[in-house]
Amino acid sequence: MYPRSAPGKSRHFYHVSDDTGRHCSNGGESETHERAVARAEVALHQQFGKSADVETEVDVDVSEVPTPVTERRADVLATFDDWNPYFGEGLAVEVQHSHENKNVQQVTHDYLAAGFSVVWIRAGTILLDTFDYDTISGEFERDDGAGYSQRTSKSHRHTNCQSLLYDGEHAWERVPPYAHPRGQDDLVTYDICAGQDCELRRVHEPDGSYTYTASDEYGPDFPLKALKNAIIREYDRDPFSKWAGSQYHSAQVEKLLATRPEIERCWGPKGIHEWGRRETLWTNHSDQPLIELRECMYCPVRIVTNHRGRSGHSTFCLYGREPDIDWDDVYFQASPPECDHYLYDEDAIEDYCPKCGATMEAPDTTLRDHTSWIPP
């Protein structure tokens, strides 16, 4: 691959054959792919040469896009001098070849999210004698075409993340640092998308920005079965692993740590509470527990659990002391559908749930007093 420049055109790179007949492969790409890229470059030059820079093998910055990579390399890219009402910042042509394994859906999402349009064309189509810009334009005009423009396509429609697809945003949840296996001196603050099939993570940088990754290198290193005693389920009929698989298809440990309200820090061996002895405070007409009191196996914290709503939206409230049994009837009938968190104020004299406002009188100690042994 060699640099070249021409009047009115930015400096770029091109492929040539050497004296021995060997071709620059650009990481294994075939001669067929290279010839197709060259013809696509000519077609874009003929169409946009006066209003755009047309280059091959151009890195498009997608660092601001929630995606595991910071750049996408376009086979051919026309970058417009001004915003194009149909194509946006530019038009990328991706040449599909039998030896390539690009994730078309994810790459399309990244181009669109970065302000570019993209079209996917097979190398064999480009190498036909009839190929010209009309072939590229036709992909955008057909209902089933492989052209995706800024005017007619939305980036979040090209993703395997249901949250991004339907809500336009990843379902970010914080993975608790106290479950981090590397100790207090090496904590990495990061979030994971709680979507069923999404494994994207965003790492918090010191300047307030994010970097995105699909790697689990920052996550807890204990197995899924280690969470069995930390999770409170309404019914325990299914094996824990089967139940966890029905909740999340991938990255189950991280997503359960990030989304389950009953998980909090503890001096126990896993850094989180593990719930042992339980006491039923309220049953239904079939004598099944609706409200339960459980104790942590390693510290003096207790948890009151309300199973009267949907099991996935139960109410959890943490306490550093034994709650008044008579209190549960008043609290849980107040507004249980509005309370699905165990939130508490460590500095308050009384334990309370800020979401629903229910309070309980307490002695002149706070939850912080009961948990002073926990490292800051």
CSV table of C-alpha atoms in Angstrom, one decimal:
chain,number,residue,atom,x,y,z
A,1,MET,CA,0.0,0.0,0.0
A,2,TYR,CA,1.5,3.3,-1.1
A,3,PRO,CA,0.7,7.0,-0.5
A,4,ARG,CA,-0.4,9.2,-3.4
A,5,SER,CA,-2.0,12.6,-4.0
A,6,ALA,CA,-3.6,14.5,-6.9
A,7,PRO,CA,-4.8,18.0,-7.5
A,8,GLY,CA,-7.9,18.8,-5.6
A,9,LYS,CA,-7.7,15.5,-3.7
A,10,SER,CA,-6.5,14.6,-0.2
A,11,ARG,CA,-3.4,12.5,0.3
A,12,HIS,CA,-4.4,8.8,0.5
A,13,PHE,CA,-3.3,5.3,-0.1
A,14,TYR,CA,-3.5,2.8,-3.0
A,15,HIS,CA,-2.5,-0.7,-3.9
A,16,VAL,CA,-0.1,-1.8,-6.7
A,17,SER,CA,1.5,-5.0,-7.9
A,18,ASP,CA,5.2,-5.4,-7.2
A,19,ASP,CA,7.9,-6.7,-9.7
A,20,THR,CA,7.5,-10.3,-8.6
A,21,GLY,CA,3.7,-10.3,-9.1
A,22,ARG,CA,2.9,-10.3,-5.4
A,23,HIS,CA,0.1,-7.9,-4.4
A,24,CYS,CA,-0.3,-5.9,-1.3
A,25,SER,CA,-2.9,-7.8,0.6
A,26,ASN,CA,-3.8,-5.3,3.4
A,27,GLY,CA,-4.1,-8.1,6.0
A,28,GLY,CA,-5.2,-10.9,3.7
A,29,GLU,CA,-7.6,-9.2,1.3
A,30,SER,CA,-7.6,-10.7,-2.1
A,31,GLU,CA,-6.7,-9.1,-5.5
A,32,THR,CA,-10.4,-9.4,-6.4
A,33,HIS,CA,-11.3,-7.3,-3.4
A,34,GLU,CA,-8.6,-4.7,-4.3
A,35,ARG,CA,-9.8,-4.4,-7.9
A,36,ALA,CA,-13.4,-4.0,-6.7
A,37,VAL,CA,-12.4,-1.3,-4.2
A,38,ALA,CA,-10.5,0.6,-7.0
A,39,ARG,CA,-13.6,0.5,-9.3
A,40,ALA,CA,-15.9,1.7,-6.4
A,41,GLU,CA,-13.4,4.6,-5.8
A,42,VAL,CA,-13.7,5.6,-9.5
A,43,ALA,CA,-17.5,5.5,-9.4
A,44,LEU,CA,-17.6,7.8,-6.3
A,45,HIS,CA,-15.1,10.1,-8.0
A,46,GLN,CA,-17.2,10.4,-11.1
A,47,GLN,CA,-20.3,11.2,-9.0
A,48,PHE,CA,-18.9,13.3,-6.1
A,49,GLY,CA,-15.4,14.4,-7.2
A,50,LYS,CA,-16.3,18.1,-7.0
A,51,SER,CA,-18.0,18.1,-3.7
A,52,ALA,CA,-16.2,15.4,-1.7
A,53,ASP,CA,-12.8,13.8,-0.9
A,54,VAL,CA,-12.9,10.2,-2.1
A,55,GLU,CA,-10.3,7.9,-0.5
A,56,THR,CA,-9.8,4.2,0.0
A,57,GLU,CA,-9.1,2.5,3.3
A,58,VAL,CA,-10.1,5.4,5.5
A,59,ASP,CA,-10.5,5.2,9.3
A,60,VAL,CA,-13.8,6.7,10.4
A,61,ASP,CA,-13.8,7.9,14.0
A,62,VAL,CA,-16.6,6.2,16.0
A,63,SER,CA,-15.1,6.8,19.4
A,64,GLU,CA,-18.2,8.8,20.5
A,65,VAL,CA,-20.5,5.9,19.5
A,66,PRO,CA,-21.3,3.2,22.1
A,67,THR,CA,-19.4,0.4,20.3
A,68,PRO,CA,-16.5,-1.8,21.2
A,69,VAL,CA,-14.2,-0.1,18.6
A,70,THR,CA,-13.0,3.5,18.2
A,71,GLU,CA,-12.6,3.3,14.4
A,72,ARG,CA,-14.2,1.7,11.4
A,73,ARG,CA,-12.1,1.3,8.2
A,74,ALA,CA,-14.1,2.1,5.1
A,75,ASP,CA,-13.1,0.4,1.9
A,76,VAL,CA,-14.0,3.5,0.0
A,77,LEU,CA,-15.2,6.8,1.6
A,78,ALA,CA,-16.6,10.0,0.1
A,79,THR,CA,-16.4,12.7,2.7
A,80,PHE,CA,-18.5,15.7,1.7
A,81,ASP,CA,-17.3,19.3,2.1
A,82,ASP,CA,-20.7,20.2,3.6
A,83,TRP,CA,-23.4,18.1,5.2
A,84,ASN,CA,-25.2,16.2,2.5
A,85,PRO,CA,-29.0,16.2,3.1
A,86,TYR,CA,-29.2,12.5,2.1
A,87,PHE,CA,-25.8,11.0,3.0
A,88,GLY,CA,-24.8,13.1,5.9
A,89,GLU,CA,-21.0,13.5,6.6
A,90,GLY,CA,-20.1,11.1,3.8
A,91,LEU,CA,-20.8,7.8,2.0
A,92,ALA,CA,-18.9,4.6,2.8
A,93,VAL,CA,-18.8,1.8,0.3
A,94,GLU,CA,-18.1,-1.6,1.9
A,95,VAL,CA,-17.0,-4.3,-0.6
A,96,GLN,CA,-18.2,-7.7,0.5
A,97,HIS,CA,-16.1,-10.6,-0.4
A,98,SER,CA,-16.3,-14.3,0.4
A,99,HIS,CA,-13.3,-14.3,2.7
A,100,GLU,CA,-14.5,-11.3,4.8
A,101,ASN,CA,-16.3,-11.7,8.1
A,102,LYS,CA,-17.4,-8.2,9.0
A,103,ASN,CA,-20.4,-7.8,11.3
A,104,VAL,CA,-22.6,-6.0,8.8
A,105,GLN,CA,-25.2,-5.1,11.4
A,106,GLN,CA,-22.8,-3.6,13.9
A,107,VAL,CA,-20.7,-1.8,11.3
A,108,THR,CA,-23.8,-0.3,9.7
A,109,HIS,CA,-24.9,0.9,13.2
A,110,ASP,CA,-21.6,2.5,13.8
A,111,TYR,CA,-21.4,4.4,10.5
A,112,LEU,CA,-25.0,5.7,10.9
A,113,ALA,CA,-24.4,6.7,14.5
A,114,ALA,CA,-21.2,8.6,13.5
A,115,GLY,CA,-23.1,10.6,10.8
A,116,PHE,CA,-22.2,8.6,7.7
A,117,SER,CA,-24.2,6.5,5.2
A,118,VAL,CA,-23.0,3.1,4.1
A,119,VAL,CA,-23.7,0.7,1.2
A,120,TRP,CA,-22.7,-2.9,1.0
A,121,ILE,CA,-21.9,-4.3,-2.5
A,122,ARG,CA,-20.4,-7.7,-3.4
A,123,ALA,CA,-17.1,-7.6,-5.2
A,124,GLY,CA,-18.5,-9.7,-8.1
A,125,THR,CA,-21.2,-7.0,-8.7
A,126,ILE,CA,-18.7,-4.2,-8.8
A,127,LEU,CA,-16.4,-6.1,-11.3
A,128,LEU,CA,-19.3,-6.5,-13.8
A,129,ASP,CA,-18.9,-4.4,-17.0
A,130,THR,CA,-22.2,-2.7,-16.3
A,131,PHE,CA,-21.1,-1.4,-12.9
A,132,ASP,CA,-21.2,2.4,-12.3
A,133,TYR,CA,-22.6,4.8,-9.7
A,134,ASP,CA,-26.1,3.8,-10.7
A,135,THR,CA,-25.5,0.4,-9.1
A,136,ILE,CA,-24.6,2.1,-5.8
A,137,SER,CA,-27.6,4.4,-6.0
A,138,GLY,CA,-29.9,1.5,-6.7
A,139,GLU,CA,-29.1,-0.1,-3.4
A,140,PHE,CA,-30.5,2.9,-1.6
A,141,GLU,CA,-33.6,3.1,-3.9
A,142,ARG,CA,-34.7,-0.6,-3.4
A,143,ASP,CA,-36.8,-1.5,-0.4
A,144,ASP,CA,-34.6,-4.5,0.2
A,145,GLY,CA,-31.4,-2.8,-0.9
A,146,ALA,CA,-28.1,-2.8,1.1
A,147,GLY,CA,-27.8,1.0,1.2
A,148,TYR,CA,-28.4,2.9,4.5
A,149,SER,CA,-28.6,6.6,4.4
A,150,GLN,CA,-28.7,9.3,7.1
A,151,ARG,CA,-32.1,10.5,5.8
A,152,THR,CA,-33.9,7.2,5.8
A,153,SER,CA,-32.1,4.9,8.2
A,154,LYS,CA,-31.8,5.0,12.0
A,155,SER,CA,-28.7,3.6,13.7
A,156,HIS,CA,-30.5,2.0,16.6
A,157,ARG,CA,-32.4,-0.2,14.1
A,158,HIS,CA,-29.2,-2.0,13.4
A,159,THR,CA,-28.3,-3.7,16.7
A,160,ASN,CA,-28.8,-6.8,18.7
A,161,CYS,CA,-29.5,-4.8,21.8
A,162,GLN,CA,-33.3,-4.8,22.5
A,163,SER,CA,-33.0,-1.7,24.8
A,164,LEU,CA,-31.2,0.2,22.1
A,165,LEU,CA,-33.6,-0.9,19.4
A,166,TYR,CA,-36.8,0.0,21.2
A,167,ASP,CA,-35.6,2.8,23.6
A,168,GLY,CA,-32.7,4.3,21.6
A,169,GLU,CA,-30.3,3.8,24.5
A,170,HIS,CA,-28.5,1.0,26.1
A,171,ALA,CA,-29.8,-0.2,29.5
A,172,TRP,CA,-26.8,0.9,31.5
A,173,GLU,CA,-26.4,-0.5,35.0
A,174,ARG,CA,-23.5,0.0,37.3
A,175,VAL,CA,-21.5,-3.2,38.2
A,176,PRO,CA,-20.8,-2.8,41.9
A,177,PRO,CA,-17.1,-2.1,42.6
A,178,TYR,CA,-17.2,-4.0,45.9
A,179,ALA,CA,-17.6,-7.2,43.9
A,180,HIS,CA,-14.4,-6.4,42.0
A,181,PRO,CA,-11.8,-9.2,42.4
A,182,ARG,CA,-8.7,-6.9,42.2
A,183,GLY,CA,-9.0,-5.1,45.4
A,184,GLN,CA,-9.6,-1.5,46.5
A,185,ASP,CA,-6.5,-0.1,44.8
A,186,ASP,CA,-7.4,-1.3,41.3
A,187,LEU,CA,-11.2,-0.6,41.1
A,188,VAL,CA,-12.5,0.2,37.7
A,189,THR,CA,-15.9,1.9,37.5
A,190,TYR,CA,-17.9,0.6,34.6
A,191,ASP,CA,-21.5,-0.1,33.5
A,192,ILE,CA,-22.9,-3.0,31.6
A,193,CYS,CA,-25.9,-3.0,29.3
A,194,ALA,CA,-28.6,-5.2,30.9
A,195,GLY,CA,-30.1,-6.1,27.5
A,196,GLN,CA,-30.7,-9.8,27.0
A,197,ASP,CA,-28.2,-10.3,24.2
A,198,CYS,CA,-26.0,-7.2,24.6
A,199,GLU,CA,-22.6,-7.5,26.2
A,200,LEU,CA,-21.4,-3.9,25.7
A,201,ARG,CA,-19.7,-2.3,28.7
A,202,ARG,CA,-18.7,1.4,29.2
A,203,VAL,CA,-15.7,2.2,31.3
A,204,HIS,CA,-15.7,5.6,33.2
A,205,GLU,CA,-12.6,7.6,32.4
A,206,PRO,CA,-11.1,10.3,34.7
A,207,ASP,CA,-12.2,13.1,32.4
A,208,GLY,CA,-15.8,12.1,32.5
A,209,SER,CA,-15.8,10.4,29.2
A,210,TYR,CA,-16.5,6.7,28.4
A,211,THR,CA,-14.6,4.0,26.5
A,212,TYR,CA,-16.6,1.1,25.3
A,213,THR,CA,-15.7,-2.6,25.3
A,214,ALA,CA,-17.2,-6.0,24.9
A,215,SER,CA,-14.5,-7.6,27.1
A,216,ASP,CA,-15.2,-8.9,30.6
A,217,GLU,CA,-11.6,-8.1,31.8
A,218,TYR,CA,-12.9,-5.6,34.4
A,219,GLY,CA,-15.5,-7.9,35.9
A,220,PRO,CA,-15.8,-10.2,38.8
A,221,ASP,CA,-14.1,-13.5,38.4
A,222,PHE,CA,-16.3,-15.8,40.5
A,223,PRO,CA,-18.7,-18.2,38.8
A,224,LEU,CA,-22.5,-17.9,38.4
A,225,LYS,CA,-23.2,-20.5,41.1
A,226,ALA,CA,-21.4,-18.2,43.6
A,227,LEU,CA,-24.4,-15.8,43.4
A,228,LYS,CA,-27.0,-18.4,44.4
A,229,ASN,CA,-27.1,-17.3,48.1
A,230,ALA,CA,-27.0,-13.6,47.1
A,231,ILE,CA,-30.1,-13.7,45.0
A,232,ILE,CA,-33.6,-13.8,46.5
A,233,ARG,CA,-36.2,-15.5,44.4
A,234,GLU,CA,-39.9,-15.8,45.1
A,235,TYR,CA,-39.8,-19.5,44.0
A,236,ASP,CA,-36.8,-21.8,44.0
A,237,ARG,CA,-38.3,-24.6,42.0
A,238,ASP,CA,-36.0,-24.2,39.0
A,239,PRO,CA,-32.2,-24.8,39.4
A,240,PHE,CA,-30.4,-21.5,39.9
A,241,SER,CA,-28.4,-21.7,36.6
A,242,LYS,CA,-31.6,-22.3,34.6
A,243,TRP,CA,-33.4,-19.4,36.3
A,244,ALA,CA,-30.4,-17.1,35.6
A,245,GLY,CA,-30.3,-18.1,32.0
A,246,SER,CA,-34.0,-17.1,31.7
A,247,GLN,CA,-33.1,-13.6,33.0
A,248,TYR,CA,-30.0,-12.9,30.9
A,249,HIS,CA,-28.6,-14.8,28.0
A,250,SER,CA,-25.1,-13.5,28.4
A,251,ALA,CA,-22.7,-11.9,31.0
A,252,GLN,CA,-25.1,-13.3,33.7
A,253,VAL,CA,-22.8,-12.7,36.7
A,254,GLU,CA,-22.2,-9.0,35.9
A,255,LYS,CA,-25.8,-8.3,34.9
A,256,LEU,CA,-27.2,-9.9,38.1
A,257,LEU,CA,-24.7,-8.0,40.2
A,258,ALA,CA,-25.7,-4.8,38.5
A,259,THR,CA,-29.5,-5.2,38.5
A,260,ARG,CA,-30.5,-7.1,41.6
A,261,PRO,CA,-31.5,-4.6,44.4
A,262,GLU,CA,-30.7,-7.1,47.2
A,263,ILE,CA,-27.0,-7.2,46.3
A,264,GLU,CA,-25.0,-4.8,48.5
A,265,ARG,CA,-21.5,-4.8,50.0
A,266,CYS,CA,-20.5,-7.0,52.9
A,267,TRP,CA,-17.5,-8.2,54.8
A,268,GLY,CA,-18.2,-11.8,53.6
A,269,PRO,CA,-15.9,-13.7,51.3
A,270,LYS,CA,-17.5,-12.5,48.1
A,271,GLY,CA,-17.8,-8.9,49.2
A,272,ILE,CA,-21.6,-9.0,48.9
A,273,HIS,CA,-24.4,-10.2,51.3
A,274,GLU,CA,-25.3,-13.8,51.2
A,275,TRP,CA,-28.8,-14.4,52.6
A,276,GLY,CA,-29.2,-17.3,55.1
A,277,ARG,CA,-31.9,-17.8,57.7
A,278,ARG,CA,-35.4,-16.7,56.6
A,279,GLU,CA,-38.6,-16.0,58.5
A,280,THR,CA,-42.0,-15.6,56.9
A,281,LEU,CA,-43.8,-12.5,58.1
A,282,TRP,CA,-46.9,-12.7,55.9
A,283,THR,CA,-48.4,-15.5,53.9
A,284,ASN,CA,-51.1,-15.7,51.2
A,285,HIS,CA,-54.2,-17.9,51.2
A,286,SER,CA,-52.1,-20.9,50.1
A,287,ASP,CA,-49.7,-20.3,53.0
A,288,GLN,CA,-46.9,-19.2,50.6
A,289,PRO,CA,-44.6,-16.5,51.9
A,290,LEU,CA,-45.4,-13.0,50.7
A,291,ILE,CA,-43.2,-11.0,53.0
A,292,GLU,CA,-40.0,-12.6,54.4
A,293,LEU,CA,-37.2,-11.5,56.7
A,294,ARG,CA,-33.8,-12.8,55.9
A,295,GLU,CA,-30.4,-12.5,57.6
A,296,CYS,CA,-27.0,-12.1,56.1
A,297,MET,CA,-24.7,-15.1,56.8
A,298,TYR,CA,-21.7,-12.9,57.6
A,299,CYS,CA,-22.9,-9.5,59.0
A,300,PRO,CA,-25.7,-8.1,61.1
A,301,VAL,CA,-27.7,-6.8,58.1
A,302,ARG,CA,-31.2,-8.1,57.5
A,303,ILE,CA,-33.5,-7.7,54.5
A,304,VAL,CA,-37.3,-7.5,54.3
A,305,THR,CA,-38.6,-8.9,51.0
A,306,ASN,CA,-42.1,-8.3,49.6
A,307,HIS,CA,-43.2,-10.9,47.0
A,308,ARG,CA,-46.7,-9.6,46.6
A,309,GLY,CA,-46.0,-8.0,43.3
A,310,ARG,CA,-44.4,-9.5,40.2
A,311,SER,CA,-41.4,-11.6,41.3
A,312,GLY,CA,-39.1,-9.5,39.2
A,313,HIS,CA,-40.2,-6.3,40.9
A,314,SER,CA,-40.2,-7.3,44.5
A,315,THR,CA,-39.6,-4.7,47.3
A,316,PHE,CA,-36.3,-5.1,49.2
A,317,CYS,CA,-35.4,-3.0,52.2
A,318,LEU,CA,-32.1,-3.4,54.1
A,319,TYR,CA,-31.8,-2.9,57.9
A,320,GLY,CA,-28.9,-3.0,60.3
A,321,ARG,CA,-31.2,-4.3,63.1
A,322,GLU,CA,-34.3,-6.5,63.6
A,323,PRO,CA,-37.4,-4.6,62.2
A,324,ASP,CA,-40.6,-4.4,64.2
A,325,ILE,CA,-42.8,-7.3,63.0
A,326,ASP,CA,-46.0,-5.1,63.4
A,327,TRP,CA,-44.5,-2.5,61.1
A,328,ASP,CA,-44.6,-4.7,57.9
A,329,ASP,CA,-48.4,-4.6,57.7
A,330,VAL,CA,-48.5,-0.8,57.7
A,331,TYR,CA,-45.6,-0.4,55.3
A,332,PHE,CA,-46.2,-3.0,52.7
A,333,GLN,CA,-49.9,-2.0,52.3
A,334,ALA,CA,-49.0,1.7,51.8
A,335,SER,CA,-47.8,1.7,48.2
A,336,PRO,CA,-45.9,-1.5,47.3
A,337,PRO,CA,-46.1,-1.1,43.5
A,338,GLU,CA,-44.2,2.2,43.9
A,339,CYS,CA,-41.3,0.7,45.9
A,340,ASP,CA,-38.9,-1.7,44.2
A,341,HIS,CA,-35.7,-0.6,45.9
A,342,TYR,CA,-33.9,-1.2,49.2
A,343,LEU,CA,-32.7,2.5,49.3
A,344,TYR,CA,-31.8,3.9,52.6
A,345,ASP,CA,-29.9,6.9,54.0
A,346,GLU,CA,-26.9,5.8,56.0
A,347,ASP,CA,-26.8,9.1,57.9
A,348,ALA,CA,-30.4,9.2,58.9
A,349,ILE,CA,-31.5,8.3,62.5
A,350,GLU,CA,-34.4,6.4,61.1
A,351,ASP,CA,-34.4,3.8,58.4
A,352,TYR,CA,-36.6,4.7,55.5
A,353,CYS,CA,-37.2,4.1,51.9
A,354,PRO,CA,-36.9,7.4,50.0
A,355,LYS,CA,-39.0,6.1,47.0
A,356,CYS,CA,-42.2,5.4,48.9
A,357,GLY,CA,-41.5,7.5,52.0
A,358,ALA,CA,-42.3,4.7,54.5
A,359,THR,CA,-40.2,5.1,57.7
A,360,MET,CA,-39.6,3.1,60.9
A,361,GLU,CA,-38.6,4.6,64.3
A,362,ALA,CA,-35.1,3.5,65.4
A,363,PRO,CA,-32.7,4.0,68.3
A,364,ASP,CA,-30.1,6.7,68.2
A,365,THR,CA,-27.9,4.8,65.8
A,366,THR,CA,-27.7,4.7,62.1
A,367,LEU,CA,-27.1,2.0,59.6
A,368,ARG,CA,-23.5,3.3,59.3
A,369,ASP,CA,-23.0,2.5,63.0
A,370,HIS,CA,-24.0,-1.1,62.3
A,371,THR,CA,-21.7,-1.4,59.3
A,372,SER,CA,-18.7,0.6,60.5
A,373,TRP,CA,-16.5,-2.5,59.8
A,374,ILE,CA,-17.0,-2.1,56.1
A,375,PRO,CA,-14.0,-0.5,54.4
A,376,PRO,CA,-14.8,2.9,53.0
